[in-house]
Coordinates of C-alpha atoms in Angstrom, one line a residue:
Chain A
M1 CA 60.5 95.8 123.4
T2 CA 59.1 93.8 120.6
A3 CA 58.7 90.1 121.1
F4 CA 60.4 88.1 118.4
T5 CA 58.1 85.6 116.8
K6 CA 60.9 84.2 114.6
P7 CA 64.4 83.0 115.6
L8 CA 66.9 85.8 115.3
A9 CA 68.9 83.8 112.8
T10 CA 66.1 84.0 110.3
L11 CA 65.7 87.8 110.5
R12 CA 67.0 90.0 107.8
H13 CA 68.4 93.5 108.3
A14 CA 70.5 95.7 106.0
T15 CA 71.8 92.9 103.9
G16 CA 68.6 91.2 103.0
M17 CA 70.1 87.9 104.1
P18 CA 69.0 85.9 107.2
T19 CA 71.5 86.7 109.9
G20 CA 72.4 83.1 110.5
R21 CA 73.3 82.5 106.9
L22 CA 75.3 85.7 106.7
A23 CA 77.3 84.6 109.8
L24 CA 77.9 81.2 108.2
W25 CA 79.4 82.8 105.1
W26 CA 81.8 84.8 107.2
L27 CA 82.7 81.6 109.1
L28 CA 83.4 80.0 105.7
A29 CA 85.5 82.9 104.7
S30 CA 87.7 82.3 107.7
E31 CA 87.8 78.6 106.8
I32 CA 88.9 79.5 103.2
V33 CA 91.8 81.4 104.6
I34 CA 92.8 78.6 106.9
F35 CA 92.6 75.8 104.3
G36 CA 93.7 78.1 101.5
G37 CA 96.9 79.1 103.4
L38 CA 97.7 75.4 104.1
L39 CA 97.0 74.3 100.6
M40 CA 98.9 77.2 99.0
S41 CA 101.9 76.4 101.2
Y42 CA 101.6 72.7 100.1
V43 CA 101.5 73.8 96.4
M44 CA 104.5 76.1 96.8
H45 CA 106.6 73.4 98.5
R46 CA 105.5 70.7 96.1
I47 CA 106.7 72.9 93.2
G48 CA 109.9 73.7 95.1
H49 CA 110.6 70.1 96.0
P50 CA 110.1 67.9 92.9
E51 CA 111.3 64.9 95.0
W52 CA 107.9 65.0 96.8
A53 CA 106.5 63.3 93.8
N54 CA 108.3 60.1 95.0
Q55 CA 106.6 60.4 98.4
A56 CA 103.2 61.2 96.9
A57 CA 103.4 58.0 94.8
H58 CA 102.8 56.1 98.1
T59 CA 99.3 57.5 98.7
N60 CA 96.5 55.2 97.7
Q61 CA 94.4 56.9 95.0
Y62 CA 91.7 54.2 95.3
I63 CA 91.0 55.1 98.9
G64 CA 91.1 58.8 97.9
L65 CA 88.5 58.0 95.2
T66 CA 86.3 56.1 97.6
N67 CA 86.3 58.9 100.1
T68 CA 85.6 61.5 97.4
M69 CA 82.6 59.4 96.3
V70 CA 81.4 59.1 100.0
L71 CA 81.7 62.9 100.5
L72 CA 80.0 63.8 97.2
T73 CA 77.1 61.4 98.0
S74 CA 76.8 62.8 101.6
S75 CA 76.6 66.3 100.1
L76 CA 73.7 65.1 98.0
S77 CA 71.8 63.9 101.0
A78 CA 72.6 67.1 102.9
V79 CA 71.1 69.2 100.1
I80 CA 68.0 67.0 99.9
A81 CA 67.7 67.4 103.7
H82 CA 67.7 71.1 103.1
R83 CA 65.0 70.7 100.4
H84 CA 62.7 68.8 102.9
A85 CA 63.4 71.5 105.5
Q86 CA 62.3 74.1 102.9
L87 CA 59.1 72.1 102.4
G88 CA 58.5 72.1 106.2
N89 CA 59.1 68.3 106.5
G90 CA 61.4 68.2 109.5
K91 CA 61.3 64.4 109.9
R92 CA 62.4 63.7 106.4
A93 CA 65.1 66.4 106.7
A94 CA 66.4 64.8 109.9
Q95 CA 66.5 61.4 108.1
F96 CA 68.6 62.8 105.3
L97 CA 70.9 64.5 107.8
W98 CA 71.4 61.1 109.4
L99 CA 72.4 59.7 106.0
T100 CA 74.9 62.6 105.6
I101 CA 76.3 61.8 109.1
L102 CA 76.6 58.2 108.0
G103 CA 78.7 59.4 105.1
G104 CA 80.9 61.3 107.5
I105 CA 81.4 58.2 109.7
M106 CA 82.3 56.2 106.6
F107 CA 84.8 58.8 105.6
A108 CA 86.4 58.8 109.1
V109 CA 86.4 55.0 109.3
I110 CA 88.1 54.6 105.9
K111 CA 90.7 57.3 106.8
F112 CA 91.5 56.4 110.4
G113 CA 90.7 52.7 110.3
F114 CA 92.3 51.7 107.0
E115 CA 94.3 54.4 105.2
W116 CA 96.4 56.0 108.0
P117 CA 97.2 52.8 109.9
H118 CA 98.5 51.2 106.7
E119 CA 100.6 54.2 105.8
I120 CA 102.0 54.5 109.4
A121 CA 102.9 50.8 109.3
E122 CA 104.8 51.4 106.1
G123 CA 106.9 54.1 108.0
F124 CA 105.1 57.1 106.4
I125 CA 104.7 59.0 109.7
P126 CA 104.3 62.8 109.8
S127 CA 108.0 63.4 110.5
A128 CA 109.1 61.1 107.6
S129 CA 109.3 64.0 105.2
G130 CA 107.9 67.4 104.4
F131 CA 105.3 65.8 102.1
W132 CA 104.0 63.5 104.8
G133 CA 103.9 66.4 107.3
F134 CA 101.7 68.3 105.0
Y135 CA 99.7 65.2 104.1
Y136 CA 98.7 64.4 107.7
C137 CA 98.2 68.1 108.6
A138 CA 95.9 68.8 105.6
A139 CA 94.0 65.5 105.7
G140 CA 93.8 65.6 109.5
L141 CA 92.5 69.2 109.6
H142 CA 89.9 68.3 107.0
A143 CA 88.9 65.1 108.9
A144 CA 88.5 67.2 112.1
H145 CA 86.0 69.4 110.1
V146 CA 84.1 66.3 109.0
I147 CA 83.8 65.1 112.6
A148 CA 82.8 68.6 113.8
G149 CA 80.3 69.0 111.0
A150 CA 78.7 65.5 111.6
T151 CA 78.4 66.3 115.4
V152 CA 76.7 69.6 114.8
M153 CA 74.5 68.0 112.1
F154 CA 73.4 65.4 114.7
I155 CA 72.4 68.1 117.1
V156 CA 70.5 70.0 114.4
S157 CA 68.7 66.8 113.3
L158 CA 67.3 66.3 116.8
D159 CA 65.6 69.7 116.5
A160 CA 64.6 69.1 112.9
L161 CA 62.9 65.9 114.0
K162 CA 60.5 68.0 116.1
N163 CA 60.1 70.4 113.2
K164 CA 62.0 73.0 115.1
E165 CA 64.7 75.4 113.9
L166 CA 64.5 74.1 110.3
Q167 CA 66.7 77.0 109.0
R168 CA 69.6 75.3 110.7
V169 CA 69.3 72.4 108.3
E170 CA 70.4 74.7 105.5
L171 CA 73.2 76.2 107.5
V172 CA 74.8 72.9 108.5
G173 CA 74.3 71.7 105.0
I174 CA 76.2 74.7 103.5
Y175 CA 79.0 74.0 106.0
W176 CA 79.1 70.3 104.9
H177 CA 79.3 71.3 101.2
F178 CA 82.3 73.5 102.1
V179 CA 84.0 70.6 103.7
D180 CA 83.3 68.7 100.5
V181 CA 84.8 71.5 98.4
V182 CA 88.0 71.4 100.4
W183 CA 88.2 67.6 99.7
I184 CA 87.6 68.3 96.0
F185 CA 91.0 70.1 96.0
L186 CA 92.7 67.8 98.5
F187 CA 92.0 64.8 96.4
P188 CA 94.0 65.8 93.3
L189 CA 96.7 67.5 95.4
L190 CA 97.4 64.5 97.6
Y191 CA 96.3 61.5 95.5
I192 CA 96.3 62.3 91.8
A193 CA 99.3 64.6 91.2
K194 CA 102.1 62.1 91.4
Chain B
M1 CA 63.1 97.7 111.5
T2 CA 61.2 100.3 109.4
E3 CA 58.0 99.4 107.6
H4 CA 59.8 99.6 104.2
A5 CA 62.7 97.4 105.4
A6 CA 60.2 94.9 106.8
T7 CA 58.4 94.7 103.5
A8 CA 61.7 94.3 101.6
A9 CA 62.7 91.6 104.1
A10 CA 59.5 89.8 103.6
H11 CA 59.9 90.0 99.9
A12 CA 63.4 88.7 100.0
E13 CA 62.3 85.8 102.1
E14 CA 59.5 85.0 99.7
H15 CA 62.0 85.3 96.8
H16 CA 64.4 82.9 98.4
E17 CA 61.7 80.4 99.2
E18 CA 60.6 80.3 95.6
H19 CA 63.7 78.4 94.8
I20 CA 62.8 75.0 95.9
H21 CA 64.4 72.8 93.3
P22 CA 63.1 69.3 92.6
A23 CA 65.2 66.5 94.0
S24 CA 66.1 65.4 90.4
Y25 CA 68.0 68.8 90.1
Y26 CA 70.3 67.7 92.9
V27 CA 70.6 64.1 91.7
K28 CA 71.6 65.3 88.2
T29 CA 74.2 67.6 89.7
W30 CA 75.6 64.7 91.8
A31 CA 75.7 62.5 88.7
I32 CA 77.7 65.3 86.8
L33 CA 80.1 65.5 89.8
V34 CA 80.6 61.7 89.7
V35 CA 81.4 61.7 86.0
L36 CA 83.8 64.6 86.5
L37 CA 85.4 62.6 89.3
A38 CA 85.8 59.6 87.1
I39 CA 87.5 61.7 84.4
S40 CA 89.9 63.3 87.0
F41 CA 90.8 59.8 88.3
A42 CA 91.3 58.4 84.8
G43 CA 93.4 61.3 83.5
P44 CA 96.8 60.2 85.1
F45 CA 96.5 56.7 83.5
L46 CA 97.3 58.3 80.1
G47 CA 100.7 59.2 81.5
I48 CA 100.7 62.7 79.9
K49 CA 101.6 65.4 82.3
W50 CA 99.4 68.2 80.9
V51 CA 96.4 65.9 80.7
T52 CA 96.9 64.9 84.3
L53 CA 97.1 68.5 85.5
T54 CA 94.1 69.6 83.4
T55 CA 91.9 66.7 84.4
A56 CA 93.0 66.9 88.1
F57 CA 92.9 70.6 88.8
G58 CA 90.8 71.9 85.9
I59 CA 88.0 69.5 86.9
A60 CA 88.5 70.3 90.6
I61 CA 87.7 73.9 89.8
V62 CA 84.6 73.0 87.8
K63 CA 83.4 70.6 90.6
C64 CA 84.0 73.4 93.1
F65 CA 81.8 75.8 91.1
L66 CA 79.1 73.2 90.7
V67 CA 78.9 72.5 94.4
C68 CA 79.0 76.2 95.3
A69 CA 76.4 77.1 92.8
R70 CA 73.9 74.2 93.0
F71 CA 74.4 72.7 96.5
M72 CA 75.4 75.8 98.4
H73 CA 73.0 77.9 96.3
L74 CA 75.4 80.7 95.6
N75 CA 73.8 81.1 92.2
I76 CA 70.6 82.3 93.9
E77 CA 72.1 83.7 97.0
K78 CA 72.6 87.5 97.6
R79 CA 75.7 88.7 95.9
L80 CA 77.1 89.7 99.3
A81 CA 77.8 86.0 100.0
S82 CA 79.9 85.6 96.8
M83 CA 81.7 88.8 97.7
I84 CA 82.6 87.5 101.2
V85 CA 84.0 84.3 99.6
L86 CA 85.8 86.3 97.0
I87 CA 87.5 88.4 99.6
A88 CA 88.9 85.2 101.3
V89 CA 90.0 83.8 97.9
V90 CA 91.8 87.1 97.0
L91 CA 93.6 87.0 100.4
M92 CA 94.7 83.5 99.6
G93 CA 96.1 84.7 96.2
L94 CA 97.8 87.6 97.9
F95 CA 99.5 85.2 100.3
F96 CA 100.6 82.9 97.4
S97 CA 102.0 85.8 95.3
G98 CA 103.9 87.2 98.2
V99 CA 105.5 84.1 99.5
S100 CA 105.8 81.8 96.5
P101 CA 109.1 83.2 95.1
D102 CA 110.9 82.3 98.3
I103 CA 109.4 78.8 98.6
M104 CA 109.2 77.6 95.0
K105 CA 112.7 78.5 94.2
H106 CA 115.8 77.6 96.2
E107 CA 118.0 80.4 95.0
G108 CA 117.7 83.9 93.8
D109 CA 120.0 86.7 92.7
N110 CA 121.5 87.2 96.1
W111 CA 120.5 84.2 98.1
V112 CA 120.6 80.4 98.2
N113 CA 118.5 78.2 100.4
I114 CA 121.1 75.5 101.2
A115 CA 118.9 73.6 103.5
A116 CA 116.1 73.1 100.9
N117 CA 118.6 72.1 98.2
A118 CA 120.3 69.7 100.6
E119 CA 116.9 68.1 101.5
T120 CA 116.1 67.7 97.8
V121 CA 119.4 66.0 97.1
R122 CA 119.3 63.8 100.2
R123 CA 115.8 62.6 99.4
I124 CA 116.7 61.8 95.8
E125 CA 119.8 59.9 96.9
R126 CA 117.9 57.9 99.4
E127 CA 114.8 57.1 97.3
G128 CA 116.7 56.7 94.0
A129 CA 118.6 53.8 95.7
D130 CA 115.2 52.0 95.9
G131 CA 115.1 51.9 92.1
K132 CA 112.3 54.3 91.8
K133 CA 112.0 56.2 88.5
L134 CA 112.9 59.9 89.0
D135 CA 111.2 62.4 86.8
E136 CA 113.2 64.7 84.5
E137 CA 113.0 67.7 86.8
V138 CA 114.4 65.8 89.7
E139 CA 117.2 64.3 87.6
K140 CA 118.1 67.8 86.4
R141 CA 118.2 69.2 90.0
L142 CA 120.4 66.3 91.0
E143 CA 122.7 66.9 88.1
E144 CA 123.0 70.6 88.9
H145 CA 123.9 69.7 92.5
E146 CA 126.6 67.3 91.4
H147 CA 128.1 70.1 89.3
G148 CA 128.4 72.5 92.1
G149 CA 124.8 73.4 92.8
G150 CA 124.5 75.7 89.7
A151 CA 126.0 79.1 89.1
K152 CA 125.9 81.2 92.3
P153 CA 126.3 85.0 92.0
E154 CA 129.1 86.7 93.8
G155 CA 128.4 87.5 97.4
A156 CA 125.5 85.1 97.5
K157 CA 123.9 85.1 100.9
H158 CA 123.3 81.7 102.5
E159 CA 120.1 81.0 104.4

């Protein structure tokens, strides 16, 4: 049996892609189907129920804008972390991952600390209407992905700090960008189209 | 792994590692994304429906492509990754095309979705009382309901 000198996730076989990255793309394909199904359902209902426009008018587009900025900026720090990992500088990569995590924390604090409590206090709870049901479901599922991504990113950063498993910096970064892409569509659907 | 495959793999690895973009490349991409975000946010303030839809969803698609290509590196990734993503997007489209006629419309040739119609009218009645401005489509739907819910074909099946 041959001893592996490199992590399995970095090896390439028939596809010419590192195994870890290939697996990540398949994971993202499953995520596209999950979020895609949810967002397509929302779009269909939104077109079928024009009265939802009255409900959507109550979402705060300034908070949506702020959170979009936060996520876009955190994506920038994630990709710069990947760049440092490519250059073999694990310490800098870890630092940029922490910046990305900070973006994720800011996003969660804005959503769960300000936006949702305000909306719930106004009576816009998930059972208030079909719109609010979709709103909390879509934004909540997305926020769960932000929290999961930030948690995994922290674990990856601890290894990166020791210059270990640097390929994971790219993988967790690609996942983070996907979460950003989902928000890019959620923002106009929930906050702009009124 | 055969010797040939190992050589190809090593080459592929080198090829991928050649693509280390300068930090400025990513900062420029981020700046473009921020400008696009500002446009999509400003669009609805003009109050023109097609401008809102174009700036909101058209720009969302452009932003999506930018993030996928430049941050997720799909532009330099093996085509297989794009194909995997495409399969998922096609499945999403298949779902939409199959289900949308039943959801986006509340009545067809041989059926009426009474519950959905009733929900629309109930909401409009409740929220209209708050003095909120209803858009034309909502008003039209309300009017149709008041005049008997529109023409229903003979033997229409209620859901």
